[in-house]
mmCIF file of C-alpha atoms and ligand atoms in Angstrom:
data_model
loop_
_atom_site.group_PDB
_atom_site.id
_atom_site.type_symbol
_atom_site.label_atom_id
_atom_site.label_comp_id
_atom_site.label_asym_id
_atom_site.label_seq_id
_atom_site.Cartn_x
_atom_site.Cartn_y
_atom_site.Cartn_z
ATOM 1 C CA MET A 11 110.409 112.789 221.875
ATOM 2 C CA ASP A 12 109.667 116.017 221.396
ATOM 3 C CA TYR A 13 107.035 115.649 219.043
ATOM 4 C CA LYS A 14 106.374 119.416 217.775
ATOM 5 C CA ALA A 15 110.326 120.096 216.957
ATOM 6 C CA ALA A 16 110.056 117.130 213.665
ATOM 7 C CA PHE A 17 106.797 118.841 212.724
ATOM 8 C CA ARG A 18 108.762 121.900 212.234
ATOM 9 C CA ASP A 19 111.820 120.024 210.278
ATOM 10 C CA ALA A 20 109.634 119.116 208.252
ATOM 11 C CA LEU A 21 108.083 122.493 208.013
ATOM 12 C CA ASP A 22 111.659 124.067 207.331
ATOM 13 C CA LYS A 23 112.636 121.355 205.190
ATOM 14 C CA VAL A 24 109.457 122.247 202.788
ATOM 15 C CA ARG A 25 110.999 126.244 203.628
ATOM 16 C CA ALA A 26 114.176 125.361 202.400
ATOM 17 C CA GLU A 27 112.899 123.727 199.100
ATOM 18 C CA GLY A 28 111.477 126.979 198.061
ATOM 19 C CA ARG A 29 108.470 124.641 198.195
ATOM 20 C CA TYR A 30 106.506 125.816 201.232
ATOM 21 C CA ARG A 31 102.989 125.992 199.761
ATOM 22 C CA VAL A 32 100.852 129.647 200.294
ATOM 23 C CA PHE A 33 97.157 129.296 199.017
ATOM 24 C CA ALA A 34 95.731 132.183 198.133
ATOM 25 C CA ASP A 35 91.667 133.210 199.839
ATOM 26 C CA LEU A 36 89.774 133.288 196.656
ATOM 27 C CA LYS A 37 85.898 134.374 196.309
ATOM 28 C CA ARG A 38 84.627 133.822 193.214
ATOM 29 C CA HIS A 39 82.503 136.423 191.549
ATOM 30 C CA ARG A 40 79.037 134.507 190.485
ATOM 31 C CA GLY A 41 78.902 135.761 186.437
ATOM 32 C CA GLU A 42 81.838 137.351 186.029
ATOM 33 C CA PHE A 43 84.291 134.428 185.438
ATOM 34 C CA PRO A 44 87.197 134.912 185.688
ATOM 35 C CA ARG A 45 87.081 137.551 188.252
ATOM 36 C CA ALA A 46 87.601 137.330 192.174
ATOM 37 C CA THR A 47 88.491 139.172 195.527
ATOM 38 C CA TRP A 48 91.142 137.991 196.902
ATOM 39 C CA THR A 49 91.716 138.725 200.616
ATOM 40 C CA GLN A 50 94.991 138.234 202.233
ATOM 41 C CA ALA A 51 96.530 137.212 206.216
ATOM 42 C CA ASP A 52 95.765 141.552 207.016
ATOM 43 C CA GLY A 53 92.356 141.327 206.177
ATOM 44 C CA SER A 54 92.888 143.451 202.581
ATOM 45 C CA GLN A 55 91.139 142.524 199.690
ATOM 46 C CA SER A 56 91.605 142.913 195.927
ATOM 47 C CA GLU A 57 90.141 141.795 192.764
ATOM 48 C CA VAL A 58 92.053 139.359 190.869
ATOM 49 C CA VAL A 59 91.853 137.638 187.401
ATOM 50 C CA VAL A 60 92.135 133.787 188.311
ATOM 51 C CA TRP A 61 94.408 132.417 185.546
ATOM 52 C CA CYS A 62 94.712 128.790 187.382
ATOM 53 C CA SER A 63 91.591 127.689 187.644
ATOM 54 C CA ASN A 64 90.552 123.509 186.693
ATOM 55 C CA ASP A 65 87.627 124.837 185.768
ATOM 56 C CA TYR A 66 88.370 125.165 182.409
ATOM 57 C CA LEU A 67 84.793 126.900 181.098
ATOM 58 C CA GLY A 68 83.405 128.750 183.737
ATOM 59 C CA GLN A 69 81.106 126.016 184.056
ATOM 60 C CA GLY A 70 80.799 126.495 188.060
ATOM 61 C CA GLN A 71 79.021 129.786 186.927
ATOM 62 C CA ASN A 72 77.204 128.590 184.192
ATOM 63 C CA PRO A 73 73.331 129.161 185.771
ATOM 64 C CA VAL A 74 71.727 125.458 184.097
ATOM 65 C CA VAL A 75 74.285 124.395 187.036
ATOM 66 C CA LEU A 76 73.509 126.564 189.451
ATOM 67 C CA ASP A 77 69.358 126.066 188.731
ATOM 68 C CA ALA A 78 69.725 122.646 189.328
ATOM 69 C CA MET A 79 72.030 122.353 192.656
ATOM 70 C CA HIS A 80 69.824 124.529 194.083
ATOM 71 C CA GLN A 81 65.928 122.596 193.039
ATOM 72 C CA ALA A 82 68.153 119.746 194.111
ATOM 73 C CA ILE A 83 68.604 121.636 197.635
ATOM 74 C CA GLU A 84 65.118 122.923 197.724
ATOM 75 C CA GLU A 85 63.675 119.172 197.355
ATOM 76 C CA ALA A 86 65.791 116.886 198.529
ATOM 77 C CA GLY A 87 67.917 119.036 201.392
ATOM 78 C CA ALA A 88 71.859 119.386 201.367
ATOM 79 C CA GLY A 89 73.975 115.954 201.908
ATOM 80 C CA SER A 90 72.675 112.672 200.911
ATOM 81 C CA GLY A 91 73.243 111.430 204.484
ATOM 82 C CA GLY A 92 74.860 107.859 204.344
ATOM 83 C CA THR A 93 77.301 105.761 201.722
ATOM 84 C CA ARG A 94 75.699 104.416 198.981
ATOM 85 C CA ASN A 95 74.579 101.043 200.415
ATOM 86 C CA ILE A 96 73.083 102.440 203.970
ATOM 87 C CA SER A 97 70.747 105.239 202.054
ATOM 88 C CA GLY A 98 73.204 107.334 200.649
ATOM 89 C CA THR A 99 71.946 106.348 196.860
ATOM 90 C CA THR A 100 69.352 108.743 196.029
ATOM 91 C CA ARG A 101 67.564 108.968 192.323
ATOM 92 C CA TYR A 102 70.055 112.196 191.883
ATOM 93 C CA HIS A 103 73.065 109.440 191.673
ATOM 94 C CA VAL A 104 71.352 106.985 189.521
ATOM 95 C CA GLU A 105 70.947 109.476 187.010
ATOM 96 C CA LEU A 106 74.011 110.712 186.945
ATOM 97 C CA GLU A 107 75.839 107.142 186.335
ATOM 98 C CA ARG A 108 73.179 106.945 183.331
ATOM 99 C CA GLU A 109 74.406 110.841 182.231
ATOM 100 C CA LEU A 110 77.929 109.900 182.676
ATOM 101 C CA ALA A 111 77.833 106.135 180.965
ATOM 102 C CA ASP A 112 75.820 107.223 178.164
ATOM 103 C CA LEU A 113 78.439 110.118 177.926
ATOM 104 C CA HIS A 114 81.443 107.287 177.097
ATOM 105 C CA GLY A 115 79.329 104.989 175.835
ATOM 106 C CA LYS A 116 79.681 102.642 178.254
ATOM 107 C CA ASP A 117 76.445 100.645 179.335
ATOM 108 C CA ALA A 118 77.517 101.496 182.951
ATOM 109 C CA ALA A 119 79.095 104.173 185.253
ATOM 110 C CA LEU A 120 80.640 103.847 189.374
ATOM 111 C CA LEU A 121 80.651 107.454 190.900
ATOM 112 C CA PHE A 122 83.054 108.236 193.144
ATOM 113 C CA THR A 123 83.648 111.383 196.192
ATOM 114 C CA SER A 124 86.193 112.947 193.837
ATOM 115 C CA GLY A 125 88.556 111.884 191.204
ATOM 116 C CA TYR A 126 91.166 111.089 193.535
ATOM 117 C CA VAL A 127 89.424 108.528 194.937
ATOM 118 C CA SER A 128 87.902 106.673 192.182
ATOM 119 C CA ASN A 129 91.725 106.934 190.585
ATOM 120 C CA GLU A 130 93.090 105.268 193.649
ATOM 121 C CA ALA A 131 89.740 103.413 194.285
ATOM 122 C CA SER A 132 89.589 101.191 191.857
ATOM 123 C CA LEU A 133 93.045 100.827 190.360
ATOM 124 C CA SER A 134 93.666 99.561 194.042
ATOM 125 C CA THR A 135 90.585 97.657 193.916
ATOM 126 C CA LEU A 136 91.786 95.532 190.227
ATOM 127 C CA TYR A 137 94.186 93.382 192.769
ATOM 128 C CA LYS A 138 91.603 91.955 194.259
ATOM 129 C CA ILE A 139 89.457 91.243 191.181
ATOM 130 C CA LEU A 140 92.672 89.959 188.242
ATOM 131 C CA PRO A 141 94.854 87.629 191.357
ATOM 132 C CA GLY A 142 98.729 87.975 189.548
ATOM 133 C CA LEU A 143 97.543 91.586 187.944
ATOM 134 C CA ILE A 144 100.588 93.739 186.268
ATOM 135 C CA ILE A 145 100.054 97.063 185.601
ATOM 136 C CA PHE A 146 101.619 99.034 183.380
ATOM 137 C CA SER A 147 102.011 103.001 184.027
ATOM 138 C CA ASP A 148 102.927 105.557 182.088
ATOM 139 C CA GLU A 149 106.168 107.283 184.328
ATOM 140 C CA LEU A 150 104.052 110.743 184.253
ATOM 141 C CA ASN A 151 101.042 109.372 185.702
ATOM 142 C CA HIS A 152 98.839 111.789 188.246
ATOM 143 C CA ASN A 153 99.231 110.862 192.293
ATOM 144 C CA SER A 154 96.718 109.352 192.419
ATOM 145 C CA MET A 155 97.018 106.873 189.576
ATOM 146 C CA ILE A 156 100.431 105.465 191.247
ATOM 147 C CA SER A 157 98.823 105.682 194.475
ATOM 148 C CA GLY A 158 96.272 102.807 193.914
ATOM 149 C CA ILE A 159 98.807 101.321 191.521
ATOM 150 C CA ARG A 160 101.629 100.727 194.277
ATOM 151 C CA ALA A 161 98.726 98.961 196.285
ATOM 152 C CA GLY A 162 99.862 95.945 194.245
ATOM 153 C CA GLY A 163 103.730 96.147 195.270
ATOM 154 C CA ARG A 164 107.168 96.900 192.707
ATOM 155 C CA GLU A 165 106.350 93.200 191.559
ATOM 156 C CA GLN A 166 102.484 93.869 189.723
ATOM 157 C CA ARG A 167 104.179 97.213 188.069
ATOM 158 C CA ARG A 168 106.224 98.815 185.259
ATOM 159 C CA VAL A 169 106.589 101.883 184.705
ATOM 160 C CA PHE A 170 107.467 103.041 181.710
ATOM 161 C CA ARG A 171 108.575 106.487 179.858
ATOM 162 C CA HIS A 172 106.473 108.706 179.182
ATOM 163 C CA ASN A 173 104.303 108.614 175.964
ATOM 164 C CA ASP A 174 106.952 106.024 175.084
ATOM 165 C CA LEU A 175 105.567 102.958 173.453
ATOM 166 C CA GLU A 176 107.918 101.065 172.355
ATOM 167 C CA HIS A 177 109.332 101.501 175.548
ATOM 168 C CA LEU A 178 105.447 100.025 177.006
ATOM 169 C CA GLU A 179 105.835 97.444 174.338
ATOM 170 C CA SER A 180 109.471 96.062 175.679
ATOM 171 C CA LEU A 181 108.294 95.610 178.629
ATOM 172 C CA LEU A 182 105.150 94.107 177.809
ATOM 173 C CA ALA A 183 107.157 91.744 175.983
ATOM 174 C CA ALA A 184 108.743 90.889 178.854
ATOM 175 C CA ALA A 185 106.250 89.963 181.242
ATOM 176 C CA PRO A 186 104.626 86.626 181.889
ATOM 177 C CA ALA A 187 102.059 85.212 178.709
ATOM 178 C CA ASP A 188 99.664 84.237 181.003
ATOM 179 C CA ALA A 189 99.228 86.755 183.641
ATOM 180 C CA PRO A 190 96.996 89.598 183.675
ATOM 181 C CA LYS A 191 97.772 92.759 182.192
ATOM 182 C CA LEU A 192 97.004 96.196 181.952
ATOM 183 C CA ILE A 193 98.072 99.906 180.955
ATOM 184 C CA ALA A 194 96.641 102.701 182.551
ATOM 185 C CA PHE A 195 97.474 106.425 181.671
ATOM 186 C CA GLU A 196 95.597 109.376 180.966
ATOM 187 C CA SER A 197 95.197 111.616 177.505
ATOM 188 C CA VAL A 198 95.904 114.931 178.179
ATOM 189 C CA TYR A 199 98.880 115.550 180.546
ATOM 190 C CA SER A 200 98.048 118.276 183.014
ATOM 191 C CA MET A 201 101.617 120.186 183.874
ATOM 192 C CA ASP A 202 103.246 119.144 180.321
ATOM 193 C CA GLY A 203 99.306 119.503 177.735
ATOM 194 C CA ASP A 204 100.482 116.635 176.375
ATOM 195 C CA ILE A 205 98.226 113.725 175.023
ATOM 196 C CA ALA A 206 98.640 110.437 174.829
ATOM 197 C CA ASP A 207 98.310 108.543 171.341
ATOM 198 C CA MET A 208 95.313 107.217 172.123
ATOM 199 C CA LYS A 209 95.169 104.280 168.958
ATOM 200 C CA GLY A 210 99.351 103.602 169.503
ATOM 201 C CA THR A 211 98.543 102.550 173.063
ATOM 202 C CA VAL A 212 95.060 100.732 172.441
ATOM 203 C CA ALA A 213 96.818 98.670 169.601
ATOM 204 C CA LEU A 214 99.611 97.755 171.955
ATOM 205 C CA ALA A 215 96.673 96.480 174.066
ATOM 206 C CA LYS A 216 94.998 94.214 172.171
ATOM 207 C CA LYS A 217 98.897 92.765 170.846
ATOM 208 C CA TYR A 218 99.335 91.627 174.425
ATOM 209 C CA GLY A 219 96.365 91.044 175.509
ATOM 210 C CA ALA A 220 95.752 94.260 178.116
ATOM 211 C CA MET A 221 93.040 95.280 179.751
ATOM 212 C CA THR A 222 93.754 99.714 179.209
ATOM 213 C CA TYR A 223 92.496 102.411 182.222
ATOM 214 C CA LEU A 224 92.360 105.937 181.026
ATOM 215 C CA ASP A 225 92.063 108.809 182.860
ATOM 216 C CA GLU A 226 90.496 111.478 180.742
ATOM 217 C CA VAL A 227 90.314 113.826 184.067
ATOM 218 C CA HIS A 228 91.820 117.137 182.207
ATOM 219 C CA ALA A 229 89.715 116.251 178.677
ATOM 220 C CA VAL A 230 85.997 115.951 179.789
ATOM 221 C CA GLY A 231 83.967 118.054 178.577
ATOM 222 C CA MET A 232 86.800 119.824 176.826
ATOM 223 C CA TYR A 233 87.446 116.814 174.062
ATOM 224 C CA GLY A 234 85.323 115.197 171.420
ATOM 225 C CA PRO A 235 82.240 116.138 169.816
ATOM 226 C CA ARG A 236 80.003 115.693 172.871
ATOM 227 C CA GLY A 237 82.230 116.230 175.199
ATOM 228 C CA ALA A 238 83.736 112.690 176.183
ATOM 229 C CA GLY A 239 87.347 112.825 175.940
ATOM 230 C CA VAL A 240 90.199 112.426 173.843
ATOM 231 C CA ALA A 241 89.321 108.440 173.197
ATOM 232 C CA GLU A 242 85.935 109.397 171.728
ATOM 233 C CA ARG A 243 87.778 112.973 169.177
ATOM 234 C CA ASP A 244 90.299 109.672 168.373
ATOM 235 C CA GLY A 245 87.159 107.898 167.049
ATOM 236 C CA VAL A 246 89.082 104.555 170.295
ATOM 237 C CA MET A 247 86.244 105.570 172.953
ATOM 238 C CA ASP A 248 85.038 101.602 172.822
ATOM 239 C CA GLN A 249 88.126 100.324 172.847
ATOM 240 C CA ILE A 250 89.516 101.764 176.194
ATOM 241 C CA ASP A 251 88.422 99.171 178.431
ATOM 242 C CA ILE A 252 87.901 101.412 181.853
ATOM 243 C CA ILE A 253 87.637 105.366 181.905
ATOM 244 C CA GLU A 254 87.711 108.048 184.642
ATOM 245 C CA GLY A 255 87.572 110.982 184.571
ATOM 246 C CA THR A 256 86.776 114.020 187.584
ATOM 247 C CA LEU A 257 82.869 116.498 187.330
ATOM 248 C CA GLY A 258 85.388 119.248 189.244
ATOM 249 C CA LYS A 259 86.751 120.299 186.770
ATOM 250 C CA ALA A 260 85.036 121.413 183.529
ATOM 251 C CA PHE A 261 82.213 120.151 184.768
ATOM 252 C CA GLY A 262 82.660 123.331 187.366
ATOM 253 C CA VAL A 263 81.246 120.406 190.030
ATOM 254 C CA MET A 264 82.784 117.790 192.337
ATOM 255 C CA GLY A 265 83.299 113.963 192.106
ATOM 256 C CA GLY A 266 84.335 111.298 190.454
ATOM 257 C CA TYR A 267 83.734 108.666 188.317
ATOM 258 C CA ILE A 268 84.568 105.286 186.099
ATOM 259 C CA ALA A 269 82.424 104.093 183.104
ATOM 260 C CA ALA A 270 83.238 100.187 181.512
ATOM 261 C CA ASP A 271 81.591 97.374 180.982
ATOM 262 C CA PRO A 272 78.545 96.229 183.541
ATOM 263 C CA VAL A 273 80.618 93.848 184.773
ATOM 264 C CA ILE A 274 83.946 95.347 185.304
ATOM 265 C CA VAL A 275 81.274 98.184 187.046
ATOM 266 C CA ASP A 276 79.674 96.164 189.676
ATOM 267 C CA ALA A 277 82.828 94.086 190.512
ATOM 268 C CA ILE A 278 85.099 97.537 192.092
ATOM 269 C CA ARG A 279 81.425 98.895 193.239
ATOM 270 C CA SER A 280 81.198 95.764 195.225
ATOM 271 C CA TYR A 281 85.568 95.316 196.364
ATOM 272 C CA ALA A 282 86.446 99.610 196.541
ATOM 273 C CA ASP A 283 86.903 100.128 199.624
ATOM 274 C CA GLY A 284 86.774 104.032 198.853
ATOM 275 C CA PHE A 285 83.863 103.569 197.098
ATOM 276 C CA ILE A 286 81.714 101.614 199.535
ATOM 277 C CA PHE A 287 82.970 103.026 203.204
ATOM 278 C CA THR A 288 82.718 106.769 202.632
ATOM 279 C CA THR A 289 79.005 108.985 202.606
ATOM 280 C CA SER A 290 78.124 109.648 198.979
ATOM 281 C CA LEU A 291 77.973 113.183 197.278
ATOM 282 C CA PRO A 292 75.550 115.344 197.921
ATOM 283 C CA PRO A 293 72.447 115.126 195.747
ATOM 284 C CA ALA A 294 73.095 118.768 195.157
ATOM 285 C CA LEU A 295 76.370 118.046 193.591
ATOM 286 C CA ALA A 296 75.041 115.234 191.333
ATOM 287 C CA ALA A 297 72.301 117.041 189.955
ATOM 288 C CA GLY A 298 74.345 120.042 188.604
ATOM 289 C CA ALA A 299 76.953 117.514 187.246
ATOM 290 C CA VAL A 300 73.770 115.796 185.674
ATOM 291 C CA ALA A 301 73.428 119.584 184.339
ATOM 292 C CA SER A 302 76.088 120.609 182.818
ATOM 293 C CA ILE A 303 77.532 117.044 181.261
ATOM 294 C CA ARG A 304 73.855 117.466 179.069
ATOM 295 C CA TRP A 305 74.579 120.960 178.565
ATOM 296 C CA LEU A 306 78.450 120.499 177.033
ATOM 297 C CA LYS A 307 77.166 117.416 175.246
ATOM 298 C CA GLU A 308 74.879 120.049 173.233
ATOM 299 C CA HIS A 309 77.290 123.022 173.536
ATOM 300 C CA ASN A 310 80.448 121.972 170.802
ATOM 301 C CA GLU A 311 81.134 125.631 170.510
ATOM 302 C CA VAL A 312 82.243 126.156 173.833
ATOM 303 C CA ARG A 313 84.619 123.115 173.105
ATOM 304 C CA VAL A 314 86.035 125.278 169.699
ATOM 305 C CA ALA A 315 86.114 128.491 171.883
ATOM 306 C CA HIS A 316 88.017 127.155 174.687
ATOM 307 C CA GLN A 317 90.877 126.184 172.629
ATOM 308 C CA ALA A 318 90.376 129.246 170.374
ATOM 309 C CA ARG A 319 91.746 131.165 173.205
ATOM 310 C CA ALA A 320 94.063 128.550 174.634
ATOM 311 C CA ALA A 321 95.712 129.161 170.829
ATOM 312 C CA ALA A 322 95.474 132.588 170.963
ATOM 313 C CA LEU A 323 97.178 132.456 174.350
ATOM 314 C CA LYS A 324 100.125 130.375 173.225
ATOM 315 C CA ALA A 325 100.635 132.829 170.609
ATOM 316 C CA ARG A 326 100.600 136.103 172.360
ATOM 317 C CA LEU A 327 103.631 134.653 174.757
ATOM 318 C CA ALA A 328 104.971 133.370 172.422
ATOM 319 C CA GLN A 329 105.796 136.600 170.299
ATOM 320 C CA ALA A 330 105.980 138.084 173.478
ATOM 321 C CA GLY A 331 110.175 135.609 173.709
ATOM 322 C CA LEU A 332 108.368 133.490 177.073
ATOM 323 C CA PRO A 333 109.702 129.680 177.304
ATOM 324 C CA VAL A 334 106.091 128.656 176.642
ATOM 325 C CA MET A 335 106.780 125.242 176.542
ATOM 326 C CA PRO A 336 105.337 122.778 174.180
ATOM 327 C CA SER A 337 101.784 122.006 174.563
ATOM 328 C CA VAL A 338 99.108 120.509 172.161
ATOM 329 C CA SER A 339 96.363 120.985 175.005
ATOM 330 C CA HIS A 340 94.207 124.146 175.999
ATOM 331 C CA ILE A 341 97.640 123.971 178.969
ATOM 332 C CA VAL A 342 99.611 126.682 178.137
ATOM 333 C CA PRO A 343 102.817 126.308 180.521
ATOM 334 C CA VAL A 344 105.711 129.134 180.835
ATOM 335 C CA LEU A 345 109.086 127.577 182.037
ATOM 336 C CA VAL A 346 110.620 129.010 184.899
ATOM 337 C CA GLY A 347 113.330 126.125 186.143
ATOM 338 C CA ASP A 348 113.856 127.410 189.641
ATOM 339 C CA PRO A 349 111.165 127.068 192.810
ATOM 340 C CA VAL A 350 112.420 130.309 194.263
ATOM 341 C CA HIS A 351 111.997 132.304 191.302
ATOM 342 C CA CYS A 352 109.044 130.818 190.409
ATOM 343 C CA LYS A 353 107.139 131.555 193.444
ATOM 344 C CA MET A 354 108.450 135.428 193.250
ATOM 345 C CA ILE A 355 106.671 135.767 190.153
ATOM 346 C CA SER A 356 103.546 133.883 190.561
ATOM 347 C CA ASP A 357 103.560 136.582 193.783
ATOM 348 C CA ILE A 358 104.653 139.384 192.526
ATOM 349 C CA LEU A 359 101.997 139.448 189.936
ATOM 350 C CA LEU A 360 99.234 139.081 192.603
ATOM 351 C CA THR A 361 99.930 141.617 194.220
ATOM 352 C CA ASP A 362 101.500 143.836 191.691
ATOM 353 C CA TYR A 363 99.255 143.169 189.203
ATOM 354 C CA GLY A 364 95.689 141.679 189.799
ATOM 355 C CA ILE A 365 96.764 137.957 187.853
ATOM 356 C CA TYR A 366 96.334 135.012 190.043
ATOM 357 C CA VAL A 367 98.825 131.512 188.854
ATOM 358 C CA GLN A 368 100.039 129.541 190.974
ATOM 359 C CA PRO A 369 103.633 128.328 191.151
ATOM 360 C CA ILE A 370 104.479 124.657 190.017
ATOM 361 C CA ASN A 371 106.585 123.229 192.159
ATOM 362 C CA TYR A 372 108.347 119.594 192.748
ATOM 363 C CA PRO A 373 106.984 117.445 193.668
ATOM 364 C CA THR A 374 103.906 118.508 190.679
ATOM 365 C CA VAL A 375 107.311 118.746 188.193
ATOM 366 C CA PRO A 376 110.588 117.518 188.312
ATOM 367 C CA ARG A 377 112.571 119.694 190.409
ATOM 368 C CA GLY A 378 114.519 122.423 187.384
ATOM 369 C CA THR A 379 111.174 122.559 185.496
ATOM 370 C CA GLU A 380 109.366 124.427 187.690
ATOM 371 C CA ARG A 381 106.900 126.416 185.879
ATOM 372 C CA LEU A 382 103.949 128.404 185.685
ATOM 373 C CA ARG A 383 100.814 126.767 184.500
ATOM 374 C CA PHE A 384 98.002 128.838 182.331
ATOM 375 C CA THR A 385 94.565 127.401 181.850
ATOM 376 C CA PRO A 386 92.623 130.386 179.660
ATOM 377 C CA SER A 387 88.724 129.387 178.728
ATOM 378 C CA PRO A 388 86.493 131.175 177.136
ATOM 379 C CA ALA A 389 86.472 134.119 179.354
ATOM 380 C CA HIS A 390 89.392 134.736 179.859
ATOM 381 C CA ASP A 391 89.432 138.216 176.608
ATOM 382 C CA ASP A 392 91.505 139.851 175.284
ATOM 383 C CA ARG A 393 92.447 142.528 176.918
ATOM 384 C CA MET A 394 93.385 140.119 180.157
ATOM 385 C CA MET A 395 95.913 138.346 177.468
ATOM 386 C CA ASP A 396 97.530 140.977 176.875
ATOM 387 C CA ASP A 397 97.714 142.822 180.121
ATOM 388 C CA LEU A 398 99.054 139.158 181.338
ATOM 389 C CA ALA A 399 101.919 139.465 178.747
ATOM 390 C CA ASP A 400 102.327 142.843 179.349
ATOM 391 C CA ALA A 401 103.220 141.774 183.535
ATOM 392 C CA LEU A 402 105.109 138.740 182.754
ATOM 393 C CA GLU A 403 107.683 139.769 179.878
ATOM 394 C CA ARG A 404 108.014 142.415 182.382
ATOM 395 C CA LEU A 405 108.621 140.495 185.505
ATOM 396 C CA TRP A 406 111.175 138.096 183.151
ATOM 397 C CA ALA A 407 113.226 141.127 182.231
ATOM 398 C CA HIS A 408 113.185 142.081 186.305
ATOM 399 C CA CYS A 409 114.716 138.680 187.158
ATOM 400 C CA ASN A 410 117.486 138.361 184.316
ATOM 401 C CA ILE A 411 118.791 141.933 185.655
ATOM 402 C CA LYS A 412 118.854 140.715 188.600
ATOM 403 C CA ARG A 413 120.075 136.708 188.289
ATOM 404 C CA VAL A 414 118.745 135.251 190.838
ATOM 405 C CA GLY A 415 119.020 131.764 191.640
ATOM 406 C CA GLY A 416 120.981 130.512 188.214
ATOM 407 C CA TYR A 417 117.460 132.008 186.585
ATOM 408 C CA ALA A 418 117.799 131.762 183.079
ATOM 409 C CA ALA A 419 115.054 131.557 181.289
HETATM 410 N N1 LIG B 579 93.878 112.511 187.527
HETATM 411 C C1 LIG B 579 94.322 113.794 187.238
HETATM 412 C C2 LIG B 579 95.594 113.510 185.802
HETATM 413 C C3 LIG B 579 94.415 114.716 188.100
HETATM 414 O O1 LIG B 579 95.054 116.109 187.943
HETATM 415 C C4 LIG B 579 93.823 115.211 188.883
HETATM 416 C C5 LIG B 579 93.685 115.942 190.236
HETATM 417 O O2 LIG B 579 94.340 117.170 190.158
HETATM 418 C C6 LIG B 579 92.440 113.716 189.331
HETATM 419 C C7 LIG B 579 93.151 112.573 189.240
HETATM 420 C C8 LIG B 579 92.140 113.585 190.599
HETATM 421 O O3 LIG B 579 91.036 114.507 189.849
HETATM 422 P P1 LIG B 579 90.298 115.369 191.329
HETATM 423 O O4 LIG B 579 90.315 116.280 191.406
HETATM 424 O O5 LIG B 579 88.405 115.211 191.156
HETATM 425 O O6 LIG B 579 90.089 114.013 193.019
#
């Protein structure tokens, strides 16, 4: 077999569909968030404003976080040196798990190397602990949740229409009454910026004797009085059985976790391959995360400013007649509806305007809903927003004249 030809064919297919991913080579400027230097393939460099970072609050540059990381390196060195079981559990990991449990009002938490791993490892492990478990999964759940849920096989999962509690209830009612059940959902859906009905979901879980598993990856640090997420904001945090989050987005560092009752955490700790068989996070990351979580617990004004900036951008873009998709969160998606166009607009923004926003194409979002997804932070000022709106207005007019690829926004 011509193995290389098979790889080339696979790439050609992705290219033909306009969804070949090109990564922007960026170097962020410490202390000047959201500014960065972009290096092109030929080595030339230019300054850009980043509009699509998931470091939603700029915590990756907060001096409090950086100081904690520097100090941990000074004290403990670089890597952790092992899996959690074999010398890789350090003071920093233990302290971080306590901090996370406290954040979510639970008695225990468990760290993973990323949010992806925490979802995949925890959800797939629940099937081992609860034989016959049926997981009810929102159709727009993140790939990491789907990957964990698929481990149980087709018979063990039911997919409900996005945020459709009637559909969820019909599936719950149709399942065997004595089967263990778990509802897996997200709070903020990061591609559309909509938010699940927390209270309604919890009520259904109670009615049908199901556990709840909530991914708060795009909400931790940003919602609720102490930044524990939407469940905290909506007053149902104590009624969610397992809360999952990341340290890599609003907390500005890296890593993932679950917070839950100690017996749940202990069982997942004991059975989850993705937790057991991997080197634990470097101490400096854990130390940075602790500092970031603590700081954000005390600084609600950052959350208020963040929401205000997101509202300002939505209003500014809507005023310019741009197709801002409905979003009740800090995410500002603008519909393009065509993969080639989406990439083209993103490329021109970067090269001609110094504005970096990654095109969001299939399979991240359904075909036909390709979009630009803006994530304004408290540091994106009015001037940056005006520059962005002006550039988009010009590009939209330009694209309409050309009418390439059926574009009609
Ligand atoms: N869950 C959701 C909803 C996500 O969007 C992501 C990543 O974008 C993850 C989990 C994975 O988190 P991490 O980036 O920490 O691996």
